[in-house]
Coordinates of C-alpha atoms in Angstrom, one line a residue:
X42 CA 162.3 73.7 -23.7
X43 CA 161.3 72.7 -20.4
X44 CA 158.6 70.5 -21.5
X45 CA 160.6 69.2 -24.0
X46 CA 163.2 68.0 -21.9
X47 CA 160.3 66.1 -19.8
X48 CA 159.4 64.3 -22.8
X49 CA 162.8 63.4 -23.8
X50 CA 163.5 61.8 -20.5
X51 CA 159.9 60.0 -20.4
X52 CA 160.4 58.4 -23.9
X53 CA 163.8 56.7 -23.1
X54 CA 161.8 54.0 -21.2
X55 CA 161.1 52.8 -24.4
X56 CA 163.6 54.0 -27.3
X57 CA 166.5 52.3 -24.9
X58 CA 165.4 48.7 -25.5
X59 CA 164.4 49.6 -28.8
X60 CA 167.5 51.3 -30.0
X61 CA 169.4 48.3 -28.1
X62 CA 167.5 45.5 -30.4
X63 CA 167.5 47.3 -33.6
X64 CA 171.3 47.5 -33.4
X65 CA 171.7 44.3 -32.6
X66 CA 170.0 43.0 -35.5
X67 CA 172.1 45.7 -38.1
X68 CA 175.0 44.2 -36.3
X69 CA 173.9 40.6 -36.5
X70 CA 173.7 41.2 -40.5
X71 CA 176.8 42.8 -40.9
X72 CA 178.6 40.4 -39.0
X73 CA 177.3 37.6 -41.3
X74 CA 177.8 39.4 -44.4
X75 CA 181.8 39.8 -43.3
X76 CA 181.9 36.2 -42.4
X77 CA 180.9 35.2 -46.4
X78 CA 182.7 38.0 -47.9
X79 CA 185.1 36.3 -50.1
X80 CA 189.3 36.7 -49.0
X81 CA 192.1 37.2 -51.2
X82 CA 194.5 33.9 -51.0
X83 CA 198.3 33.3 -52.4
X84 CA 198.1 30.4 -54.7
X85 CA 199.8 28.3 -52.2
X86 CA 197.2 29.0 -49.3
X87 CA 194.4 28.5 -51.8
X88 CA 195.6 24.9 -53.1
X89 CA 195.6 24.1 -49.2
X90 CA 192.3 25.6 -48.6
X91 CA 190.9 23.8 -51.2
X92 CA 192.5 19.9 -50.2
X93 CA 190.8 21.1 -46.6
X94 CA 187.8 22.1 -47.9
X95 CA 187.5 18.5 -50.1
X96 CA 188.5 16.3 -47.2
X97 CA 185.6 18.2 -45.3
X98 CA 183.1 17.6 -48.5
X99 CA 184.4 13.8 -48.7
X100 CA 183.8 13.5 -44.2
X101 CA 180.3 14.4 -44.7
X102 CA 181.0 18.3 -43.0
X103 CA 179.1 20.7 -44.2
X104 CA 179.2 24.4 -43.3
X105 CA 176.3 25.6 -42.8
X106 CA 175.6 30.0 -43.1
X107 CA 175.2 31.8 -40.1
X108 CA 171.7 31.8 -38.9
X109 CA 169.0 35.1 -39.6
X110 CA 167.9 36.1 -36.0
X111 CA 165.1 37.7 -35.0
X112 CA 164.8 40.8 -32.1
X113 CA 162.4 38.4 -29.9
X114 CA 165.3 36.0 -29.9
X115 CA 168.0 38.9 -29.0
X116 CA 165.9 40.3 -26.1
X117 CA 165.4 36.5 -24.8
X118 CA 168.9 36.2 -24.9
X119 CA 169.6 39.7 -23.3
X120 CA 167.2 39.0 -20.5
X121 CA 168.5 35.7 -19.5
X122 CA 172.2 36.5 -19.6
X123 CA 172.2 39.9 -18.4
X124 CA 168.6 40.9 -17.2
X125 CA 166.7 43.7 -17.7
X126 CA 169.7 46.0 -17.4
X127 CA 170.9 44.0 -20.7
X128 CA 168.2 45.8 -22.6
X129 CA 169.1 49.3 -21.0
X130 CA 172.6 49.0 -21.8
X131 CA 173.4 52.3 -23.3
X132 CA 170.7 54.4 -21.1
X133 CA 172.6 57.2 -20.2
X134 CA 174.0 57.9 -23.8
X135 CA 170.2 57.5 -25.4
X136 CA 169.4 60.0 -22.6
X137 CA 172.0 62.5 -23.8
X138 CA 171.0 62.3 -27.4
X139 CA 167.0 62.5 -26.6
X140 CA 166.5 65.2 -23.8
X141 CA 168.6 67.7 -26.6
X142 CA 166.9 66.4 -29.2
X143 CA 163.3 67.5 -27.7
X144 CA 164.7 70.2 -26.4
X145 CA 165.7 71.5 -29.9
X146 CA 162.8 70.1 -31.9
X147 CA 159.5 71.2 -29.6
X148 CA 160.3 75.0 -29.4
X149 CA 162.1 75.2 -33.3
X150 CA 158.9 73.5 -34.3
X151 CA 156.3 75.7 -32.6
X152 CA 158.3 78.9 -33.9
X153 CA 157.9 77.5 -37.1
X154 CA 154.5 76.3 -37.1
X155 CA 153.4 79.6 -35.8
X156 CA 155.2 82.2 -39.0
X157 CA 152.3 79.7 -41.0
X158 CA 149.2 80.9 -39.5
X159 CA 147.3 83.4 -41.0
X160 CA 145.8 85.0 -38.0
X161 CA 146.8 84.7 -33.9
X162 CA 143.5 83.2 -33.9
X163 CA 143.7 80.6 -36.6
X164 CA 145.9 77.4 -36.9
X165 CA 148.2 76.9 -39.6
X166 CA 147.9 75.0 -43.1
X167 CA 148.1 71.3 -42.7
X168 CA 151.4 71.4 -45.0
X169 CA 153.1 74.2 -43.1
X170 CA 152.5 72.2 -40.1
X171 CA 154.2 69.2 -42.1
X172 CA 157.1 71.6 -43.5
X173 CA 157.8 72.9 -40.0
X174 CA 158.1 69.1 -38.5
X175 CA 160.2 68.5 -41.2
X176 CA 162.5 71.4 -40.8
X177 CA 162.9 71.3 -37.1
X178 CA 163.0 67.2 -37.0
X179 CA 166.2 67.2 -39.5
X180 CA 168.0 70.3 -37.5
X181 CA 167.1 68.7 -34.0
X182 CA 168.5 65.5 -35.7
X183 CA 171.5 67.2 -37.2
X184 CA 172.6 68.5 -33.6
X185 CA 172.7 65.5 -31.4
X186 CA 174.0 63.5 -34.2
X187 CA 177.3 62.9 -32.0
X188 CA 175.5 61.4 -29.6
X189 CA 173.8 59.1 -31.7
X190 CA 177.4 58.2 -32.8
X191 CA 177.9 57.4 -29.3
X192 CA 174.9 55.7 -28.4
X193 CA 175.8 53.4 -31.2
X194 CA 179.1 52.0 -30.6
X195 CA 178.0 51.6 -27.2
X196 CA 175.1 49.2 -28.0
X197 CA 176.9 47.4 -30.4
X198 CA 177.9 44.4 -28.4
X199 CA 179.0 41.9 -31.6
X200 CA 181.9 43.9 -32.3
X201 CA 184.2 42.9 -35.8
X202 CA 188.3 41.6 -35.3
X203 CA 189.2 45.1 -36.6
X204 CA 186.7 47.0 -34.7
X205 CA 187.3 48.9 -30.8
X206 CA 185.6 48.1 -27.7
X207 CA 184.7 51.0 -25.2
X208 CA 184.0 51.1 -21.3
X209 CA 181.3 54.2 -21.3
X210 CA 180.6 57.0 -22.8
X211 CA 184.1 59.1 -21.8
X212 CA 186.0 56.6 -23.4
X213 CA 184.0 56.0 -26.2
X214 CA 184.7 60.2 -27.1
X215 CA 187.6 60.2 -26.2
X216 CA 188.8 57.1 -28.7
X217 CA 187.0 58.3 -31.5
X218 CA 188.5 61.9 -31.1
X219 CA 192.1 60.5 -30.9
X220 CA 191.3 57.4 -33.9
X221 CA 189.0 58.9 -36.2
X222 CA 188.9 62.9 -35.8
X223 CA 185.7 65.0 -35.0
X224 CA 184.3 64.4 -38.7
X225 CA 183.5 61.1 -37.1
X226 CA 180.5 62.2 -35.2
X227 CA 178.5 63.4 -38.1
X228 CA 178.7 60.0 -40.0
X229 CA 175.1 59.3 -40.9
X230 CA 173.9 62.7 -40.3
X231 CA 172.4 63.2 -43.6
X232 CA 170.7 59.9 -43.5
X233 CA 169.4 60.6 -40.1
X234 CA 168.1 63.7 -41.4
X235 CA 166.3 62.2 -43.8
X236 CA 164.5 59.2 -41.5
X237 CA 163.5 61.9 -39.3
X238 CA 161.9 64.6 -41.2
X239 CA 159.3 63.1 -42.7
X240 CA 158.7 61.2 -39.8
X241 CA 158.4 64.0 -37.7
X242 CA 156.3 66.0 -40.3
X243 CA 153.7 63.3 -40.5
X244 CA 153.5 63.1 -37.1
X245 CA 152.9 66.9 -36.4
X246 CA 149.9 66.7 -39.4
X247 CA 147.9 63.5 -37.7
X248 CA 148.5 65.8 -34.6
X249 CA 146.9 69.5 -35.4
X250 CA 144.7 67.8 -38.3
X251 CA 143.2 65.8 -35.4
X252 CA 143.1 62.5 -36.2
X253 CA 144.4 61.1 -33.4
X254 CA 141.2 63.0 -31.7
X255 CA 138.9 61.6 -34.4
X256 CA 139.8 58.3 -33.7
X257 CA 139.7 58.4 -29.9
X258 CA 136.0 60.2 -30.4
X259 CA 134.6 57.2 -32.5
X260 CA 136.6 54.5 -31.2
X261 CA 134.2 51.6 -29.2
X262 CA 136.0 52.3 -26.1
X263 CA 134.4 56.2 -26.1
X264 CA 131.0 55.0 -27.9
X265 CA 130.4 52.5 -25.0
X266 CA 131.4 55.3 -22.2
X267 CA 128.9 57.8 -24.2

């Protein structure tokens, strides 16, 4: 549990910029796909819209859709208006959602893994190993599923008319306690659970199959050092 709690708080270097631009990007679609979603109109407001929108046609204006943007662009953007703490925006909320995460999958997994071997002295079966990833991965993802709720609305920084803005990671509970009810922090929970199984259970098969090993062994890097 120990070590897993090390590795949870050595891989948010790199998940908290990456979590930060990936929800950016969901964000940037949904945004767009609101801002062309068609709106119910009295007949009144519609005739009006539509002398508006044929003195624009007959002026020459055009309106054009919103742009598609890309995560190099977003992290530009981040960097130059807020720095490098633009991209970590969110840090100590990814922090609570991975340290329990690896702190529930490494030991769940290892338990697991080890009911599959047929002898103390053998390894297990490649898909027991794969089962077992699977298994502990959707439980460990499951359980700190609330703070991925968290983590969320706080990296989201293109927020909708209708949608609520939070200062850190108190008020962002306590908000969604109060406005939506506890259910709220299991939305996406069985999707979640789904993205991280197999990704988990693929990655603990490369592992004890040794391919990561085989490929380091024959790799040019080790043939020139041999």
């Amino acid at each position: 549990m120990l070590a897993g709690c090390g590795a949870g708080m050595c891989q948010v270097i790199v998940t908290t910029p990456m979590e930060m631009l990936k929800i950016q990007l969901q964000d940037a679609g949904r945004l767009a796909a609101q801002q062309q979603k068609p709106v119910m109109m009295s007949p009144t407001k519609l005739v009006a819209t539509n002398t508006m929108l044929s003195r624009s046609y007959n002026s020459g204006t055009v309106v054009t859709p919103p742009r598609a943007v890309s995560a190099t662009q977003i992290a530009k953007e981040l960097l130059h208006t807020q720095g490098i703490q633009g991209l970590y925006k969110g840090l100590g909320a990814t922090l609570m959602r991975d340290v329990p995460f690896s702190v529930i999958y490494f030991p769940l997994f290892a338990n697991l893994n080890r009911l599959g071997k047929p002898s103390p002295e053998e390894s297990s079966p490649f898909y027991w190993a794969f089962l077992s990833g699977c298994a502990a991965g959707s439980t460990a993802a499951v359980a700190v599923n609330p703070c991925d709720v968290v983590k969320t609305r706080l990296q989201s920084l293109n927020k909708g008319s209708s949608e609520e803005s939070y200062k850190g990671v108190v008020d962002c509970i306590s908000k969604i306690m109060q406005k939506e009810g506890p259910s709220a922090f299991l939305k996406g929970a069985g999707c979640r659970a789904l993205v991280i199984a197999p990704l988990f259970g693929i990655a603990q098969v490369m592992y004890f199959v040794g391919v990561g090993e085989y490929i380091l062994d024959n790799s040019p890097l080790s043939l020139l050092s041999a």
